[in-house]
Amino acid sequence: MNGDHPEDNLLIARAFGRPGATASTMVGLNEEAGIWRVTDADGEQDLAVAWPSGPISERPEIRREVVVLYKTACERLGVTPREEHKPAAEHSHGTPLPQDGAADSEAEDKAFSKVIRETSWSDHSDSEGAGFMDDIMHGRASRQDYIDLVAQHFFMYEALEVAAEQLTADPAFADFHPAALVRKSALESDLAYLIGDDWRERISAVPATEAYATRIREIAAENWLPGIVAHHYTRYLGDLSGGQMIAKLVAKQHDLADAGIEFYNFTELGSIPAFKNTYRAGLDRLGVSMDDAERKRFLEEVRIAYGFNTAVFVDLSRQKATA
């Protein structure tokens, strides 16, 4: 990609978190994301952009995912994509559109975990790119900013893990929530280290976090398992993916070893990639168990969850500005 269309790298960097980028080169990748080395006014730093369709395992998938990133970047930045990457209906040679029902058939055959990822990907990217998190990811955030984030996590997971607890006896929920995944005690330890023993009296939820926790409690009161999984998915799989990068950045910037970042320590879970595969298989089974209406509702709930996450970051930015 660096040799064929180097300008594509710059578009991707600008669209996915580094709007002021002046140079960008793809320097690596893994099953979860592509890695770009980006230069802007803050200097040179690496930018990880998650693959739109979820984890990849085969070389041909790389080009497919990069093309999707490029087209999404063009859309976000208002740039016309190159001819070979325009939608079929826009090509000058008039490539025929799929026959009626072809798209529906393809969606039906696709694993539900991939459908979730593709449906919510733009929401996920928006959440990652929110200003408050952008500061944390690029080393501009203070130690207090990080503490404020940990505090909001506490209120989120307090509600989410109460909701999860009521489903522990349900076999359909077993693969999603092993004991090693529970985060509340780790958050309590982190807050005690970062703030002190009186941390509980010194933290408060921003309005968006309160609304987020309320939504989780409403879903739990309904006893709607897929709805709880929707919120569970957006939080825990994020912690196991981008969250691991956040932990490394925060640890380096604020000189933290284990204490203060226990929230991101999933050692007891075993292999993170293996667990994520188990989790996605559970999502696939859940998708099969639901009818079309419930699948649609589930996908909407995932997007709602991402919306709450973004709103929390916005509130934290406002709180910081008025402090």
Phi, psi and omega in degrees: 000324181298326183273321185290306184219076184300333180293337178297322179300321181292319178298316180297316179299316182292327183278338187241047169119346180232071186299337180263017183300137176249345177206147181204132179225134176284122186243355181179178178196162171216188184294339185263330191200161169265150182242124178243138173265116191243139176247130173213198184297338180273359181108204183253124179216159178272142180237122177261128178239120184296144176294133184302324185267006182098188184303145178243157180223349182241145182303318180300338181290337183299309182299318179303314183290321179295322178297319178296318177300317180299313182294322178294320178298317178301316181297316181294324185266358180072031181256138177284124180292158176301156186309317185289348181248009175287154173303150186306320184293343183265350182294141183295333181273002171068050176303129185294147176284157177300150177292157180306133177090346182295317180295319179297320180296319180296318180296322181294327182279343185281142177301139185297327179299325177286324177299317179300311183300314183290323181292324186256005189299317181295325178293319178298315180294321178298319180296316179297327185271359179304145188307317182298313180290329178299321178296319179295317183291339183246019172073018180263352185275147178276170175299322179295324176301315180296318178300318179298322178294316179300320179299317179294323176301321181302312182293323178297310186284335174301314179289317185293322183280337169293317178297318180293325182300326182287352181249004187298334180275354182273118181303330181292345182256351189302316183290341183276332193223066173292160183302326183292348181275338185302133188247346189301315182295324178295320178295321178298319178295317180298316181293323177297321179289316186283329186245315184132175184297338181266024185303325185297326180279349187252003178242156176211155180275137172288161183307320181294325177292320177300316180294322179297311180297322178297318179299316179298317180294325178295316179296319179295320179296329177284344183059038181268098184304310180302326179294320177294320178298323180302315179285323177301314181300312184295328181275300191291319179292331173293320179296326182277350181248264181299333179300328179293326176289320178301317181302316180295318181294314181294318180301317181291316185290322186249015174055054178251139178259273176252309178298132180100339178229026179298332179307325184267004182268109181246032183305318183293345180284341184087215181293118179295313178302320180295318179295319180297324176295319177297319181297314181294324176297323176296321177297320179298317178294321178298319179300320179294327184284345183260152173275177185301319183295318181287325175299318179297318179295320178300311181299323177293324180292325175299316180294323176298317180299315177297323178298320177297318180300315178297318180298325177297316180297322178296316179296322178295323177296317179295318179299319180295321183292333183259000182290000000 
